[in-house]
Protein backbone atom coordinates (compact mmCIF):
# COMPACT_ATOMS: atom_id res chain seq x y z
CA UNK A 1 0.00 0.00 0.00
CA UNK A 2 1.17 3.53 -0.67
CA UNK A 3 0.82 6.28 1.84
CA UNK A 4 3.40 8.72 0.65
CA UNK A 5 2.75 11.47 -1.78
CA UNK A 6 5.53 13.14 -3.61
CA UNK A 7 5.62 16.36 -5.50
CA UNK A 8 6.33 17.29 -8.07
CA UNK A 9 5.59 14.15 -10.06
CA UNK A 10 8.07 15.32 -12.67
CA UNK A 11 10.82 17.92 -12.59
CA UNK A 12 13.05 19.16 -15.40
CA UNK A 13 16.04 21.39 -14.69
CA UNK A 14 19.34 22.45 -16.20
CA UNK A 15 22.69 21.11 -15.09
CA UNK A 16 24.08 23.10 -12.20
CA UNK A 17 20.66 24.01 -10.81
CA UNK A 18 19.29 22.69 -7.54
CA UNK A 19 16.43 20.19 -7.46
CA UNK A 20 13.97 19.92 -4.59
CA UNK A 21 11.51 17.06 -4.15
CA UNK A 22 8.93 16.79 -1.42
CA UNK A 23 7.31 13.85 0.30
CA UNK A 24 4.31 13.80 2.62
CA UNK A 25 3.03 10.94 4.72
CA UNK A 26 0.09 10.22 6.97
CA UNK A 27 1.09 8.33 10.11
CA UNK A 28 3.81 8.36 12.74
CA UNK A 29 7.10 6.99 11.53
CA UNK A 30 10.33 5.49 12.85
CA UNK A 31 12.27 6.79 9.89
CA UNK A 32 11.97 8.03 6.33
CA UNK A 33 14.20 6.87 3.51
CA UNK A 34 15.00 8.22 0.07
CA UNK A 35 15.91 6.02 -2.89
CA UNK A 36 17.02 6.68 -6.45
CA UNK A 37 16.13 4.53 -9.44
CA UNK A 38 17.79 4.89 -12.79
CA UNK A 39 15.69 3.85 -15.76
CA UNK A 40 15.20 0.09 -15.91
CA UNK A 41 17.35 -0.59 -12.85
CA UNK A 42 16.94 -1.45 -9.20
CA UNK A 43 16.59 1.12 -6.45
CA UNK A 44 19.55 2.53 -4.59
CA UNK A 45 19.31 3.79 -1.04
CA UNK A 46 20.37 7.43 -0.62
CA UNK A 47 19.63 8.64 2.90
CA UNK A 48 17.75 7.45 5.98
CA UNK A 49 16.53 10.08 8.43
CA UNK A 50 15.12 9.08 11.81
CA UNK A 51 12.03 10.62 13.35
CA UNK A 52 14.11 12.48 15.94
CA UNK A 53 16.36 14.03 13.30
CA UNK A 54 15.59 17.21 11.38
CA UNK A 55 18.26 17.35 8.73
CA UNK A 56 20.85 15.09 7.16
CA UNK A 57 23.50 15.57 4.51
CA UNK A 58 25.31 13.23 2.16
CA UNK A 59 27.54 14.83 -0.44
CA UNK A 60 25.30 16.99 -2.64
CA UNK A 61 22.15 15.64 -0.99
CA UNK A 62 20.31 17.30 1.85
CA UNK A 63 17.23 15.78 3.46
CA UNK A 64 14.97 17.53 5.92
CA UNK A 65 12.19 16.05 8.02
CA UNK A 66 9.31 17.90 9.66
CA UNK A 67 7.34 15.43 11.74
CA UNK A 68 4.80 18.06 12.79
CA UNK A 69 3.85 18.53 9.14
CA UNK A 70 4.52 14.89 8.24
CA UNK A 71 6.72 15.92 5.38
CA UNK A 72 10.26 15.58 4.08
CA UNK A 73 12.25 17.17 1.31
CA UNK A 74 15.23 16.02 -0.72
CA UNK A 75 17.51 18.71 -2.12
CA UNK A 76 20.10 17.89 -4.76
CA UNK A 77 22.54 20.75 -5.19
CA UNK A 78 24.56 21.53 -8.32
CA UNK A 79 22.72 18.85 -10.29
CA UNK A 80 24.40 16.79 -12.99
CA UNK A 81 23.01 14.92 -15.98
CA UNK A 82 23.84 11.70 -14.10
CA UNK A 83 21.28 12.68 -11.44
CA UNK A 84 18.52 12.01 -13.98
CA UNK A 85 16.42 9.31 -12.32
CA UNK A 86 13.25 8.67 -10.35
CA UNK A 87 13.39 9.44 -6.66
CA UNK A 88 11.19 7.69 -4.13
CA UNK A 89 10.56 8.32 -0.48
CA UNK A 90 9.58 5.44 1.76
CA UNK A 91 8.49 5.45 5.38
CA UNK A 92 8.97 2.95 8.15
CA UNK A 93 5.69 3.30 9.99
CA UNK A 94 5.75 3.18 13.76
CA UNK A 95 4.44 -0.20 14.92
CA UNK A 96 4.65 -1.72 11.43
CA UNK A 97 8.07 -3.24 11.28
CA UNK A 98 9.77 -4.95 8.38
CA UNK A 99 8.13 -3.24 5.42
CA UNK A 100 8.32 0.23 3.93
CA UNK A 101 5.43 2.32 2.66
CA UNK A 102 6.38 3.90 -0.64
CA UNK A 103 5.61 7.25 -2.21
CA UNK A 104 4.71 7.56 -5.87
CA UNK A 105 8.05 9.03 -6.86
CA UNK A 106 9.41 12.12 -8.60
CA UNK A 107 10.90 11.79 -12.06
CA UNK A 108 13.88 14.16 -12.36
CA UNK A 109 15.40 15.13 -15.69
CA UNK A 110 18.65 17.11 -15.62
CA UNK A 111 19.40 18.61 -19.00
CA UNK A 112 23.02 19.17 -20.02
CA UNK B 1 31.47 -7.18 -3.01
CA UNK B 2 28.39 -8.02 -1.02
CA UNK B 3 25.35 -7.79 -3.20
CA UNK B 4 21.89 -8.86 -4.27
CA UNK B 5 21.80 -10.85 -7.52
CA UNK B 6 18.76 -11.55 -9.64
CA UNK B 7 18.48 -14.04 -12.45
CA UNK B 8 17.58 -13.82 -15.17
CA UNK B 9 17.71 -10.09 -15.90
CA UNK B 10 15.16 -10.50 -18.67
CA UNK B 11 12.53 -13.23 -18.86
CA UNK B 12 10.06 -13.79 -21.66
CA UNK B 13 7.25 -16.25 -21.11
CA UNK B 14 3.98 -17.17 -22.74
CA UNK B 15 0.57 -16.51 -21.31
CA UNK B 16 -0.14 -19.21 -18.73
CA UNK B 17 3.35 -20.75 -18.78
CA UNK B 18 4.87 -20.96 -15.29
CA UNK B 19 7.99 -18.96 -14.61
CA UNK B 20 10.46 -18.79 -11.73
CA UNK B 21 12.60 -15.81 -10.88
CA UNK B 22 15.53 -16.14 -8.53
CA UNK B 23 17.31 -13.89 -6.07
CA UNK B 24 20.46 -14.51 -4.10
CA UNK B 25 22.30 -12.38 -1.59
CA UNK B 26 25.76 -12.37 -0.06
CA UNK B 27 24.85 -9.85 2.63
CA UNK B 28 23.58 -12.44 5.12
CA UNK B 29 20.48 -10.34 5.68
CA UNK B 30 17.61 -11.93 7.55
CA UNK B 31 14.78 -10.31 5.58
CA UNK B 32 14.14 -10.74 1.86
CA UNK B 33 11.43 -8.96 -0.13
CA UNK B 34 9.82 -9.36 -3.53
CA UNK B 35 8.41 -6.27 -5.18
CA UNK B 36 6.52 -5.81 -8.42
CA UNK B 37 7.03 -2.54 -10.24
CA UNK B 38 5.15 -1.42 -13.32
CA UNK B 39 6.19 1.42 -15.54
CA UNK B 40 6.31 4.83 -13.82
CA UNK B 41 4.89 3.40 -10.61
CA UNK B 42 6.20 2.85 -7.13
CA UNK B 43 7.34 -0.65 -6.12
CA UNK B 44 4.50 -2.80 -4.81
CA UNK B 45 5.35 -5.30 -2.09
CA UNK B 46 4.24 -8.84 -2.90
CA UNK B 47 5.62 -10.69 0.14
CA UNK B 48 8.60 -10.89 2.42
CA UNK B 49 10.47 -13.43 4.50
CA UNK B 50 11.64 -12.59 7.99
CA UNK B 51 14.12 -15.45 8.39
CA UNK B 52 11.89 -18.41 7.50
CA UNK B 53 8.68 -16.63 8.44
CA UNK B 54 6.67 -15.95 5.25
CA UNK B 55 4.49 -12.84 5.10
CA UNK B 56 2.06 -12.41 2.22
CA UNK B 57 0.51 -9.05 1.38
CA UNK B 58 -3.28 -9.16 1.43
CA UNK B 59 -3.62 -8.07 -2.18
CA UNK B 60 -0.96 -10.35 -3.67
CA UNK B 61 -2.67 -12.64 -6.20
CA UNK B 62 -2.72 -16.38 -5.49
CA UNK B 63 -0.89 -16.76 -8.78
CA UNK B 64 2.29 -15.60 -7.02
CA UNK B 65 4.19 -17.82 -4.64
CA UNK B 66 7.59 -17.74 -3.06
CA UNK B 67 10.19 -20.05 -1.58
CA UNK B 68 13.18 -19.36 0.60
CA UNK B 69 15.15 -22.60 0.91
CA UNK B 70 17.99 -20.94 2.84
CA UNK B 71 19.21 -17.54 4.01
CA UNK B 72 20.88 -16.72 0.71
CA UNK B 73 18.23 -17.63 -1.84
CA UNK B 74 14.66 -16.65 -2.52
CA UNK B 75 12.45 -17.57 -5.48
CA UNK B 76 9.34 -16.03 -6.99
CA UNK B 77 7.06 -18.45 -8.79
CA UNK B 78 4.33 -17.18 -11.07
CA UNK B 79 2.10 -20.15 -11.72
CA UNK B 80 0.05 -18.90 -14.66
CA UNK B 81 1.29 -15.54 -15.86
CA UNK B 82 -1.21 -13.20 -17.39
CA UNK B 83 -0.56 -10.15 -19.52
CA UNK B 84 -1.08 -7.99 -16.44
CA UNK B 85 1.88 -9.64 -14.72
CA UNK B 86 4.35 -8.12 -17.13
CA UNK B 87 6.50 -5.91 -14.94
CA UNK B 88 9.88 -5.45 -13.31
CA UNK B 89 10.34 -7.76 -10.33
CA UNK B 90 12.68 -6.49 -7.68
CA UNK B 91 14.27 -8.46 -4.89
CA UNK B 92 15.52 -6.59 -1.83
CA UNK B 93 17.13 -7.50 1.46
CA UNK B 94 17.50 -5.94 4.86
CA UNK B 95 18.99 -6.76 8.23
CA UNK B 96 16.25 -6.18 10.75
CA UNK B 97 17.01 -6.33 14.46
CA UNK B 98 14.72 -4.73 16.99
CA UNK B 99 12.78 -1.55 16.42
CA UNK B 100 12.97 0.33 13.17
CA UNK B 101 13.58 -0.81 9.62
CA UNK B 102 16.99 -0.06 8.12
CA UNK B 103 17.58 0.64 4.49
CA UNK B 104 16.91 -1.95 1.81
CA UNK B 105 19.45 -3.32 -0.64
CA UNK B 106 17.93 -3.98 -4.05
CA UNK B 107 18.93 -6.28 -6.83
CA UNK B 108 18.96 -5.04 -10.44
CA UNK B 109 15.55 -6.55 -11.14
CA UNK B 110 14.11 -9.04 -13.61
CA UNK B 111 12.07 -7.61 -16.46
CA UNK B 112 9.24 -10.05 -17.21
CA UNK B 113 7.51 -10.00 -20.58
CA UNK B 114 4.36 -12.08 -21.13
CA UNK B 115 3.42 -12.87 -24.72
GROMACS .gro file of C-alpha atoms in nm:
model
  227
    1UNK     CA    1   0.000   0.000   0.000
    2UNK     CA    2   0.117   0.353  -0.067
    3UNK     CA    3   0.082   0.628   0.184
    4UNK     CA    4   0.340   0.872   0.065
    5UNK     CA    5   0.275   1.147  -0.178
    6UNK     CA    6   0.553   1.314  -0.361
    7UNK     CA    7   0.562   1.636  -0.550
    8UNK     CA    8   0.633   1.729  -0.807
    9UNK     CA    9   0.559   1.415  -1.006
   10UNK     CA   10   0.807   1.532  -1.267
   11UNK     CA   11   1.082   1.792  -1.259
   12UNK     CA   12   1.305   1.916  -1.540
   13UNK     CA   13   1.604   2.139  -1.469
   14UNK     CA   14   1.934   2.245  -1.620
   15UNK     CA   15   2.269   2.111  -1.509
   16UNK     CA   16   2.408   2.310  -1.220
   17UNK     CA   17   2.066   2.401  -1.081
   18UNK     CA   18   1.929   2.269  -0.754
   19UNK     CA   19   1.643   2.019  -0.746
   20UNK     CA   20   1.397   1.992  -0.459
   21UNK     CA   21   1.151   1.706  -0.415
   22UNK     CA   22   0.893   1.679  -0.142
   23UNK     CA   23   0.731   1.385   0.030
   24UNK     CA   24   0.431   1.380   0.262
   25UNK     CA   25   0.303   1.094   0.472
   26UNK     CA   26   0.009   1.022   0.697
   27UNK     CA   27   0.109   0.833   1.011
   28UNK     CA   28   0.381   0.836   1.274
   29UNK     CA   29   0.710   0.699   1.153
   30UNK     CA   30   1.033   0.549   1.285
   31UNK     CA   31   1.227   0.679   0.989
   32UNK     CA   32   1.197   0.803   0.633
   33UNK     CA   33   1.420   0.687   0.351
   34UNK     CA   34   1.500   0.822   0.007
   35UNK     CA   35   1.591   0.602  -0.289
   36UNK     CA   36   1.702   0.668  -0.645
   37UNK     CA   37   1.613   0.453  -0.944
   38UNK     CA   38   1.779   0.489  -1.279
   39UNK     CA   39   1.569   0.385  -1.576
   40UNK     CA   40   1.520   0.009  -1.591
   41UNK     CA   41   1.735  -0.059  -1.285
   42UNK     CA   42   1.694  -0.145  -0.920
   43UNK     CA   43   1.659   0.112  -0.645
   44UNK     CA   44   1.955   0.253  -0.459
   45UNK     CA   45   1.931   0.379  -0.104
   46UNK     CA   46   2.037   0.743  -0.062
   47UNK     CA   47   1.963   0.864   0.290
   48UNK     CA   48   1.775   0.745   0.598
   49UNK     CA   49   1.653   1.008   0.843
   50UNK     CA   50   1.512   0.908   1.181
   51UNK     CA   51   1.203   1.062   1.335
   52UNK     CA   52   1.411   1.248   1.594
   53UNK     CA   53   1.636   1.403   1.330
   54UNK     CA   54   1.559   1.721   1.138
   55UNK     CA   55   1.826   1.735   0.873
   56UNK     CA   56   2.085   1.509   0.716
   57UNK     CA   57   2.350   1.557   0.451
   58UNK     CA   58   2.531   1.323   0.216
   59UNK     CA   59   2.754   1.483  -0.044
   60UNK     CA   60   2.530   1.699  -0.264
   61UNK     CA   61   2.215   1.564  -0.099
   62UNK     CA   62   2.031   1.730   0.185
   63UNK     CA   63   1.723   1.578   0.346
   64UNK     CA   64   1.497   1.753   0.592
   65UNK     CA   65   1.219   1.605   0.802
   66UNK     CA   66   0.931   1.790   0.966
   67UNK     CA   67   0.734   1.543   1.174
   68UNK     CA   68   0.480   1.806   1.279
   69UNK     CA   69   0.385   1.853   0.914
   70UNK     CA   70   0.452   1.489   0.824
   71UNK     CA   71   0.672   1.592   0.538
   72UNK     CA   72   1.026   1.558   0.408
   73UNK     CA   73   1.225   1.717   0.131
   74UNK     CA   74   1.523   1.602  -0.072
   75UNK     CA   75   1.751   1.871  -0.212
   76UNK     CA   76   2.010   1.789  -0.476
   77UNK     CA   77   2.254   2.075  -0.519
   78UNK     CA   78   2.456   2.153  -0.832
   79UNK     CA   79   2.272   1.885  -1.029
   80UNK     CA   80   2.440   1.679  -1.299
   81UNK     CA   81   2.301   1.492  -1.598
   82UNK     CA   82   2.384   1.170  -1.410
   83UNK     CA   83   2.128   1.268  -1.144
   84UNK     CA   84   1.852   1.201  -1.398
   85UNK     CA   85   1.642   0.931  -1.232
   86UNK     CA   86   1.325   0.867  -1.035
   87UNK     CA   87   1.339   0.944  -0.666
   88UNK     CA   88   1.119   0.769  -0.413
   89UNK     CA   89   1.056   0.832  -0.048
   90UNK     CA   90   0.958   0.544   0.176
   91UNK     CA   91   0.849   0.545   0.538
   92UNK     CA   92   0.897   0.295   0.815
   93UNK     CA   93   0.569   0.330   0.999
   94UNK     CA   94   0.575   0.318   1.376
   95UNK     CA   95   0.444  -0.020   1.492
   96UNK     CA   96   0.465  -0.172   1.143
   97UNK     CA   97   0.807  -0.324   1.128
   98UNK     CA   98   0.977  -0.495   0.838
   99UNK     CA   99   0.813  -0.324   0.542
  100UNK     CA  100   0.832   0.023   0.393
  101UNK     CA  101   0.543   0.232   0.266
  102UNK     CA  102   0.638   0.390  -0.064
  103UNK     CA  103   0.561   0.725  -0.221
  104UNK     CA  104   0.471   0.756  -0.587
  105UNK     CA  105   0.805   0.903  -0.686
  106UNK     CA  106   0.941   1.212  -0.860
  107UNK     CA  107   1.090   1.179  -1.206
  108UNK     CA  108   1.388   1.416  -1.236
  109UNK     CA  109   1.540   1.513  -1.569
  110UNK     CA  110   1.865   1.711  -1.562
  111UNK     CA  111   1.940   1.861  -1.900
  112UNK     CA  112   2.302   1.917  -2.002
  113UNK     CA  113   3.147  -0.718  -0.301
  114UNK     CA  114   2.839  -0.802  -0.102
  115UNK     CA  115   2.535  -0.779  -0.320
  116UNK     CA  116   2.189  -0.886  -0.427
  117UNK     CA  117   2.180  -1.085  -0.752
  118UNK     CA  118   1.876  -1.155  -0.964
  119UNK     CA  119   1.848  -1.404  -1.245
  120UNK     CA  120   1.758  -1.382  -1.517
  121UNK     CA  121   1.771  -1.009  -1.590
  122UNK     CA  122   1.516  -1.050  -1.867
  123UNK     CA  123   1.253  -1.323  -1.886
  124UNK     CA  124   1.006  -1.379  -2.166
  125UNK     CA  125   0.725  -1.625  -2.111
  126UNK     CA  126   0.398  -1.717  -2.274
  127UNK     CA  127   0.057  -1.651  -2.131
  128UNK     CA  128  -0.014  -1.921  -1.873
  129UNK     CA  129   0.335  -2.075  -1.878
  130UNK     CA  130   0.487  -2.096  -1.529
  131UNK     CA  131   0.799  -1.896  -1.461
  132UNK     CA  132   1.046  -1.879  -1.173
  133UNK     CA  133   1.260  -1.581  -1.088
  134UNK     CA  134   1.553  -1.614  -0.853
  135UNK     CA  135   1.731  -1.389  -0.607
  136UNK     CA  136   2.046  -1.451  -0.410
  137UNK     CA  137   2.230  -1.238  -0.159
  138UNK     CA  138   2.576  -1.237  -0.006
  139UNK     CA  139   2.485  -0.985   0.263
  140UNK     CA  140   2.358  -1.244   0.512
  141UNK     CA  141   2.048  -1.034   0.568
  142UNK     CA  142   1.761  -1.193   0.755
  143UNK     CA  143   1.478  -1.031   0.558
  144UNK     CA  144   1.414  -1.074   0.186
  145UNK     CA  145   1.143  -0.896  -0.013
  146UNK     CA  146   0.982  -0.936  -0.353
  147UNK     CA  147   0.841  -0.627  -0.518
  148UNK     CA  148   0.652  -0.581  -0.842
  149UNK     CA  149   0.703  -0.254  -1.024
  150UNK     CA  150   0.515  -0.142  -1.332
  151UNK     CA  151   0.619   0.142  -1.554
  152UNK     CA  152   0.631   0.483  -1.382
  153UNK     CA  153   0.489   0.340  -1.061
  154UNK     CA  154   0.620   0.285  -0.713
  155UNK     CA  155   0.734  -0.065  -0.612
  156UNK     CA  156   0.450  -0.280  -0.481
  157UNK     CA  157   0.535  -0.530  -0.209
  158UNK     CA  158   0.424  -0.884  -0.290
  159UNK     CA  159   0.562  -1.069   0.014
  160UNK     CA  160   0.860  -1.089   0.242
  161UNK     CA  161   1.047  -1.343   0.450
  162UNK     CA  162   1.164  -1.259   0.799
  163UNK     CA  163   1.412  -1.545   0.839
  164UNK     CA  164   1.189  -1.841   0.750
  165UNK     CA  165   0.868  -1.663   0.844
  166UNK     CA  166   0.667  -1.595   0.525
  167UNK     CA  167   0.449  -1.284   0.510
  168UNK     CA  168   0.206  -1.241   0.222
  169UNK     CA  169   0.051  -0.905   0.138
  170UNK     CA  170  -0.328  -0.916   0.143
  171UNK     CA  171  -0.362  -0.807  -0.218
  172UNK     CA  172  -0.096  -1.035  -0.367
  173UNK     CA  173  -0.267  -1.264  -0.620
  174UNK     CA  174  -0.272  -1.638  -0.549
  175UNK     CA  175  -0.089  -1.676  -0.878
  176UNK     CA  176   0.229  -1.560  -0.702
  177UNK     CA  177   0.419  -1.782  -0.464
  178UNK     CA  178   0.759  -1.774  -0.306
  179UNK     CA  179   1.019  -2.005  -0.158
  180UNK     CA  180   1.318  -1.936   0.060
  181UNK     CA  181   1.515  -2.260   0.091
  182UNK     CA  182   1.799  -2.094   0.284
  183UNK     CA  183   1.921  -1.754   0.401
  184UNK     CA  184   2.088  -1.672   0.071
  185UNK     CA  185   1.823  -1.763  -0.184
  186UNK     CA  186   1.466  -1.665  -0.252
  187UNK     CA  187   1.245  -1.757  -0.548
  188UNK     CA  188   0.934  -1.603  -0.699
  189UNK     CA  189   0.706  -1.845  -0.879
  190UNK     CA  190   0.433  -1.718  -1.107
  191UNK     CA  191   0.210  -2.015  -1.172
  192UNK     CA  192   0.005  -1.890  -1.466
  193UNK     CA  193   0.129  -1.554  -1.586
  194UNK     CA  194  -0.121  -1.320  -1.739
  195UNK     CA  195  -0.056  -1.015  -1.952
  196UNK     CA  196  -0.108  -0.799  -1.644
  197UNK     CA  197   0.188  -0.964  -1.472
  198UNK     CA  198   0.435  -0.812  -1.713
  199UNK     CA  199   0.650  -0.591  -1.494
  200UNK     CA  200   0.988  -0.545  -1.331
  201UNK     CA  201   1.034  -0.776  -1.033
  202UNK     CA  202   1.268  -0.649  -0.768
  203UNK     CA  203   1.427  -0.846  -0.489
  204UNK     CA  204   1.552  -0.659  -0.183
  205UNK     CA  205   1.713  -0.750   0.146
  206UNK     CA  206   1.750  -0.594   0.486
  207UNK     CA  207   1.899  -0.676   0.823
  208UNK     CA  208   1.625  -0.618   1.075
  209UNK     CA  209   1.701  -0.633   1.446
  210UNK     CA  210   1.472  -0.473   1.699
  211UNK     CA  211   1.278  -0.155   1.642
  212UNK     CA  212   1.297   0.033   1.317
  213UNK     CA  213   1.358  -0.081   0.962
  214UNK     CA  214   1.699  -0.006   0.812
  215UNK     CA  215   1.758   0.064   0.449
  216UNK     CA  216   1.691  -0.195   0.181
  217UNK     CA  217   1.945  -0.332  -0.064
  218UNK     CA  218   1.793  -0.398  -0.405
  219UNK     CA  219   1.893  -0.628  -0.683
  220UNK     CA  220   1.896  -0.504  -1.044
  221UNK     CA  221   1.555  -0.655  -1.114
  222UNK     CA  222   1.411  -0.904  -1.361
  223UNK     CA  223   1.207  -0.761  -1.646
  224UNK     CA  224   0.924  -1.005  -1.721
  225UNK     CA  225   0.751  -1.000  -2.058
  226UNK     CA  226   0.436  -1.208  -2.113
  227UNK     CA  227   0.342  -1.287  -2.472
   0.00000   0.00000   0.00000
